[in-house]
mmCIF file of N, CA and C in Angstrom:
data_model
loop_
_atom_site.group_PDB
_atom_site.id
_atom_site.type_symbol
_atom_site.label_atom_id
_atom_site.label_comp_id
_atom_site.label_asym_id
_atom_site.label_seq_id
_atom_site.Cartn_x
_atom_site.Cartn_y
_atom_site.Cartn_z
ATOM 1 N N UNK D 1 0.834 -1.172 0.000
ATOM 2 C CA UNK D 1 0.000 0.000 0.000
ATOM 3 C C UNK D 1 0.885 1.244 0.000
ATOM 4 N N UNK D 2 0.757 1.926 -0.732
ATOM 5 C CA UNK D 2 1.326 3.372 -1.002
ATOM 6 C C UNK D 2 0.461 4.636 -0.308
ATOM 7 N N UNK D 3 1.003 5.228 0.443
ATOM 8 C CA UNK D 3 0.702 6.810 1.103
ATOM 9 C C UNK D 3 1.279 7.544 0.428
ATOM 10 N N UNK D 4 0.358 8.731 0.619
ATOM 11 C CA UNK D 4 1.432 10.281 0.334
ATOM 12 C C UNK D 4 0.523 10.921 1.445
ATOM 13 N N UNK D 5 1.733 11.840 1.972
ATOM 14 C CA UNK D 5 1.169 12.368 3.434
ATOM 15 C C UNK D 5 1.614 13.691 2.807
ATOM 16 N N UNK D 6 1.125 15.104 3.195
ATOM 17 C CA UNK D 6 1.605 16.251 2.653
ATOM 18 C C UNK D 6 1.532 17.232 4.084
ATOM 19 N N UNK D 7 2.760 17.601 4.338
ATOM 20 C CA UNK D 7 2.970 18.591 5.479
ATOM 21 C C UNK D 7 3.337 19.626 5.235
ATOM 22 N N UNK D 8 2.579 20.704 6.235
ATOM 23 C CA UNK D 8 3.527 22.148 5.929
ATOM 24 C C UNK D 8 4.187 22.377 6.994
ATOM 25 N N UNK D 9 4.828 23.179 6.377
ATOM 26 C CA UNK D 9 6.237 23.715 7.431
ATOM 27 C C UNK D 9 6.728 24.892 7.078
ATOM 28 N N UNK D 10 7.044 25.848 8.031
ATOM 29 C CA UNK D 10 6.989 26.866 8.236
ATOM 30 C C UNK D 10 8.484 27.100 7.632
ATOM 31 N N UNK D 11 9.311 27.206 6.245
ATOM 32 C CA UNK D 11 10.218 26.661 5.839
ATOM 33 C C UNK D 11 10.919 28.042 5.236
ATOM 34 N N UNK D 12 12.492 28.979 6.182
ATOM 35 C CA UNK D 12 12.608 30.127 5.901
ATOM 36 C C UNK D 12 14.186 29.866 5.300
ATOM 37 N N UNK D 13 14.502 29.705 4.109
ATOM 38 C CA UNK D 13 15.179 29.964 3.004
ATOM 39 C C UNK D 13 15.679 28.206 2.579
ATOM 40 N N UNK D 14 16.889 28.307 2.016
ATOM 41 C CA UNK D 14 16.942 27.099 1.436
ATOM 42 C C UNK D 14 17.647 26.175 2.487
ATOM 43 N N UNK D 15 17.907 26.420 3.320
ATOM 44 C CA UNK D 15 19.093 25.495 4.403
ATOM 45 C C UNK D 15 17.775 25.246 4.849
ATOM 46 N N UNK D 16 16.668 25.534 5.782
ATOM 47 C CA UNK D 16 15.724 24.873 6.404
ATOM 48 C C UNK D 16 14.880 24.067 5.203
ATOM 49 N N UNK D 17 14.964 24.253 4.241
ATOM 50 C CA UNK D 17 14.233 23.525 2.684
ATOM 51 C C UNK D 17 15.254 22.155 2.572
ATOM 52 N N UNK D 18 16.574 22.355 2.683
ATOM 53 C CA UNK D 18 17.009 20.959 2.720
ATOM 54 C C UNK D 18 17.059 20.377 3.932
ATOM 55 N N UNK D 19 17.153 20.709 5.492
ATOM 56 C CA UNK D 19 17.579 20.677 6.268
ATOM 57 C C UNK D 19 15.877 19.295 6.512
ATOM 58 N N UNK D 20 14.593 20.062 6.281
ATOM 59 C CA UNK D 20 13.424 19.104 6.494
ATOM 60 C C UNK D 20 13.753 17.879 4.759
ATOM 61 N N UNK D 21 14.182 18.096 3.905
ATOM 62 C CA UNK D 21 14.026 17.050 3.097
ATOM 63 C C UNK D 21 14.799 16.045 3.632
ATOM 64 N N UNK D 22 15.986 16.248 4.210
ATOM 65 C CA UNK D 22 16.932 15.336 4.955
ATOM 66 C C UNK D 22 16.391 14.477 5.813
ATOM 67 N N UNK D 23 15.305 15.169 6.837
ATOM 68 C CA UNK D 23 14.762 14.200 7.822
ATOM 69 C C UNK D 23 13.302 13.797 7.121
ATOM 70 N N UNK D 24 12.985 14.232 6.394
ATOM 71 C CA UNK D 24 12.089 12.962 5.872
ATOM 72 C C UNK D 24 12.355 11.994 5.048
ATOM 73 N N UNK D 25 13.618 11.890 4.191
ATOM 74 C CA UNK D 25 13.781 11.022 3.671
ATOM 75 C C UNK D 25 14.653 10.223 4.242
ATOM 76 N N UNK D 26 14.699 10.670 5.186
ATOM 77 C CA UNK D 26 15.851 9.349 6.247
ATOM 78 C C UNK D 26 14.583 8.869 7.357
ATOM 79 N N UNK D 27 13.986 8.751 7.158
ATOM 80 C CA UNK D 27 12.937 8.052 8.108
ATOM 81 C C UNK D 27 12.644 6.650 7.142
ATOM 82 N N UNK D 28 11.832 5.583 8.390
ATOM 83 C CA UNK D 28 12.009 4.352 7.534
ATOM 84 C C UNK D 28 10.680 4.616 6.799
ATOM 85 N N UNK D 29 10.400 3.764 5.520
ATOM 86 C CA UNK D 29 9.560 3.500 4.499
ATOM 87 C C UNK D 29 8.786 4.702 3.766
ATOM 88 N N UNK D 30 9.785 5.701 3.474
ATOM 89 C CA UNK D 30 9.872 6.906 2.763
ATOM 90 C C UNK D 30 10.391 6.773 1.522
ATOM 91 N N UNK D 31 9.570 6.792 0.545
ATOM 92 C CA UNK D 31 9.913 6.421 -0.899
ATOM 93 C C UNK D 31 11.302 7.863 -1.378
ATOM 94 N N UNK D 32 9.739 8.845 -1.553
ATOM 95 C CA UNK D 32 10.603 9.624 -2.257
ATOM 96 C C UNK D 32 9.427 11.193 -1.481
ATOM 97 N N UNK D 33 10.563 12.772 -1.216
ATOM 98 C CA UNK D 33 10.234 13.497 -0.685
ATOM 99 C C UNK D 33 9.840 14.590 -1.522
ATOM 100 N N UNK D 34 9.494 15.952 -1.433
ATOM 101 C CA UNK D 34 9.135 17.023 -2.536
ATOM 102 C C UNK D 34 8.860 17.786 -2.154
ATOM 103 N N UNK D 35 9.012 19.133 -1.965
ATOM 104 C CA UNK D 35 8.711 20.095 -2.294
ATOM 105 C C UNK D 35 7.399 20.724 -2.930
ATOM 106 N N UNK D 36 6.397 20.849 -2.219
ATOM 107 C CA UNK D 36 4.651 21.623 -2.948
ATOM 108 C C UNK D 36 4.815 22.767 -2.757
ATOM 109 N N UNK D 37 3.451 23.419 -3.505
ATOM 110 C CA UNK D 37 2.934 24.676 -2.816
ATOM 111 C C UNK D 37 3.860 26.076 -3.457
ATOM 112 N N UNK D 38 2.721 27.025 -3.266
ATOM 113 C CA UNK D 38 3.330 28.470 -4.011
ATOM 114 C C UNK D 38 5.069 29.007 -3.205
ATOM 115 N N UNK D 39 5.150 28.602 -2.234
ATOM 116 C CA UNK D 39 6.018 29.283 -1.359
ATOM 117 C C UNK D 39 7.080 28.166 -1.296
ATOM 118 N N UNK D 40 6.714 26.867 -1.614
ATOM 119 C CA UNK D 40 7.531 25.647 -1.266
ATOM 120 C C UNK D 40 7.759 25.372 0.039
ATOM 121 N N UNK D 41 6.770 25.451 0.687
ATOM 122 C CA UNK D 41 6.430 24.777 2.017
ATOM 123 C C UNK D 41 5.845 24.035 2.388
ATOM 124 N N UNK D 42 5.837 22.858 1.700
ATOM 125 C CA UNK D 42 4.529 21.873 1.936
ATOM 126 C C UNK D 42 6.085 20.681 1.320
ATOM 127 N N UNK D 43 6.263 19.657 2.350
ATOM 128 C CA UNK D 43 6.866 18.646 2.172
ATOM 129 C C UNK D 43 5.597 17.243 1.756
ATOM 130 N N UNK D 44 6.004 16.808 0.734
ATOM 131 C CA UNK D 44 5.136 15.690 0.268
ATOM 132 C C UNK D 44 5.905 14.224 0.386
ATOM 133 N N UNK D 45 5.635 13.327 1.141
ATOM 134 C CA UNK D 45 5.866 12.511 1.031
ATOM 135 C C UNK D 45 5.504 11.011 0.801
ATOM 136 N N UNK D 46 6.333 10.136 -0.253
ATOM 137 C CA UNK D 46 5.424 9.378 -0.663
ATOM 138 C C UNK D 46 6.743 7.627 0.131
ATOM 139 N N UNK D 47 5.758 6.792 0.078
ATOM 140 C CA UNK D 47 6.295 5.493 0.397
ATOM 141 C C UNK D 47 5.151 4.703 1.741
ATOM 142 N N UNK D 48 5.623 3.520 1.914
ATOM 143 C CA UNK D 48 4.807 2.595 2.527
ATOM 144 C C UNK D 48 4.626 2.182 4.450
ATOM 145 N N UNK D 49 4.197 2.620 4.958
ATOM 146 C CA UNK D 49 4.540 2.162 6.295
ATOM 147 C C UNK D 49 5.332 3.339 7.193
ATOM 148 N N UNK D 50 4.768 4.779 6.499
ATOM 149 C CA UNK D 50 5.441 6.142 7.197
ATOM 150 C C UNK D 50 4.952 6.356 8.375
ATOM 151 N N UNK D 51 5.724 6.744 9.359
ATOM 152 C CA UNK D 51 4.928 7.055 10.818
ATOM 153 C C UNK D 51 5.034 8.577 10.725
ATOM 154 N N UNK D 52 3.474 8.939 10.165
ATOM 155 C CA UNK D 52 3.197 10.316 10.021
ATOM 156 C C UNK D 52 3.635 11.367 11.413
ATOM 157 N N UNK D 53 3.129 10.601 12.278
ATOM 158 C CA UNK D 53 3.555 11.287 13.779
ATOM 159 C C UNK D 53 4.962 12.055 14.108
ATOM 160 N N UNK D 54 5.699 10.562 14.012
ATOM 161 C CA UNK D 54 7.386 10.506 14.092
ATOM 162 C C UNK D 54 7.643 12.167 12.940
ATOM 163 N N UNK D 55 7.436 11.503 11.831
ATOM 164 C CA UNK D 55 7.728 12.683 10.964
ATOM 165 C C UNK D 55 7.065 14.138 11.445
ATOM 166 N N UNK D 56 6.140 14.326 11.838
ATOM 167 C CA UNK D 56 6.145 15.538 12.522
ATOM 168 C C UNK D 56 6.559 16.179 13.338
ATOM 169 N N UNK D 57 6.829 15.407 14.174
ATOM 170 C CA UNK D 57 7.636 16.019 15.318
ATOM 171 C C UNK D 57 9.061 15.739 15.213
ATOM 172 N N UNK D 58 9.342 15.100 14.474
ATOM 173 C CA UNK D 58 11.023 15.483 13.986
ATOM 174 C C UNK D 58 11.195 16.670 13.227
ATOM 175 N N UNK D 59 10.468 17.234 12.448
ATOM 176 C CA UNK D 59 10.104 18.013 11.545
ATOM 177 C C UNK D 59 10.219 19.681 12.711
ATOM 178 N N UNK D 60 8.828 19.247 13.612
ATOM 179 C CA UNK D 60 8.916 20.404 14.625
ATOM 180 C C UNK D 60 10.608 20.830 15.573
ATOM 181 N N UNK D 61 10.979 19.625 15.642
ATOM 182 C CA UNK D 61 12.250 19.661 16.518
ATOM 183 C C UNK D 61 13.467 20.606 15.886
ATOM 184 N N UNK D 62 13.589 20.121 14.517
ATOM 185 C CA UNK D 62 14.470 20.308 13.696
ATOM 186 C C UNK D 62 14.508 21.683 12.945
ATOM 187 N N UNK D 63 13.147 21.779 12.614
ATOM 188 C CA UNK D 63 12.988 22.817 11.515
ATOM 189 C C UNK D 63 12.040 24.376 12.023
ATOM 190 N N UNK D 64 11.940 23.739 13.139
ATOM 191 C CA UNK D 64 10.237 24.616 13.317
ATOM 192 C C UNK D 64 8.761 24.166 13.310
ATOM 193 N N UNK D 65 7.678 25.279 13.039
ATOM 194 C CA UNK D 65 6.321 24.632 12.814
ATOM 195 C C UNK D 65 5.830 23.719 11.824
ATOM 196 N N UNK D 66 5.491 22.315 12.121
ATOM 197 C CA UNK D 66 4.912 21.649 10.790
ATOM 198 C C UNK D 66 3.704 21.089 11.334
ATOM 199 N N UNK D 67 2.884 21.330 10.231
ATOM 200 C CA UNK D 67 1.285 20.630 10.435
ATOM 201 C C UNK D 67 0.923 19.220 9.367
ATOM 202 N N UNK D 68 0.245 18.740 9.691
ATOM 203 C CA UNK D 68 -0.383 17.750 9.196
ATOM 204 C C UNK D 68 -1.493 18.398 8.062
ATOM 205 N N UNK D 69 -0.993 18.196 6.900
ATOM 206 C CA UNK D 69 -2.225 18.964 5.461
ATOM 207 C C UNK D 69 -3.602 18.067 5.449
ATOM 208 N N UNK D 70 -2.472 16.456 4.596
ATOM 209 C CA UNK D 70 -3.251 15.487 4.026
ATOM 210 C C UNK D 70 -2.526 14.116 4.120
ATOM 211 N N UNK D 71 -3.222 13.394 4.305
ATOM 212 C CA UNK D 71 -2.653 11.785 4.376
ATOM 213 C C UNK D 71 -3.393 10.909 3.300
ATOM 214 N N UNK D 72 -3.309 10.370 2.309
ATOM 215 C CA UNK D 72 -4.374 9.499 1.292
ATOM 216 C C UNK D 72 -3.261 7.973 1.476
ATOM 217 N N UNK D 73 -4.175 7.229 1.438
ATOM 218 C CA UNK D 73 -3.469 5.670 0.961
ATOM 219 C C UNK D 73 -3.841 5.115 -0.009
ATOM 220 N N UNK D 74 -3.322 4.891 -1.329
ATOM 221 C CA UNK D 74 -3.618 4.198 -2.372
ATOM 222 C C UNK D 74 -3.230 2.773 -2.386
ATOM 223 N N UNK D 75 -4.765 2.297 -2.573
ATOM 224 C CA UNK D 75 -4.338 0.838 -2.216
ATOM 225 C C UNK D 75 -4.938 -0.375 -3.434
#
């Protein structure tokens, strides 16, 4: 089963833009990460068995504010 979970984050120049792609794509069963949105603050992530949680609050720790957008599972 495939997820894509889409978070925003409060994301102020390009070091905090790579700094959150780093920790989501080093989390386990994280396919592949991205960049959304007019401002490029919305981390999208796609792969199987993501602990949406974990990823947020690593996200908050690391980077600042991140919220929960959207979660879909294609199955």
């Amino acid at each position: 089963m495939d997820g894509h979970k889409s978070i925003f984050c409060e994301l102020d120049g390009q070091k905090a833009r790579s700094k959150a792609l780093k920790i989501a794509v080093g989390l386990s069963g994280v396919v592949s990460a991205s960049l959304k949105g007019e401002d490029r603050d919305q981390i999208e992530v796609k792969g199987d068995g993501i602990d949406t949680v974990k990823l947020v609050s690593l996200l908050r720790k690391n980077v600042g504010r991140a919220d929960i957008i959207k979660v879909t599972e294609d199955g």
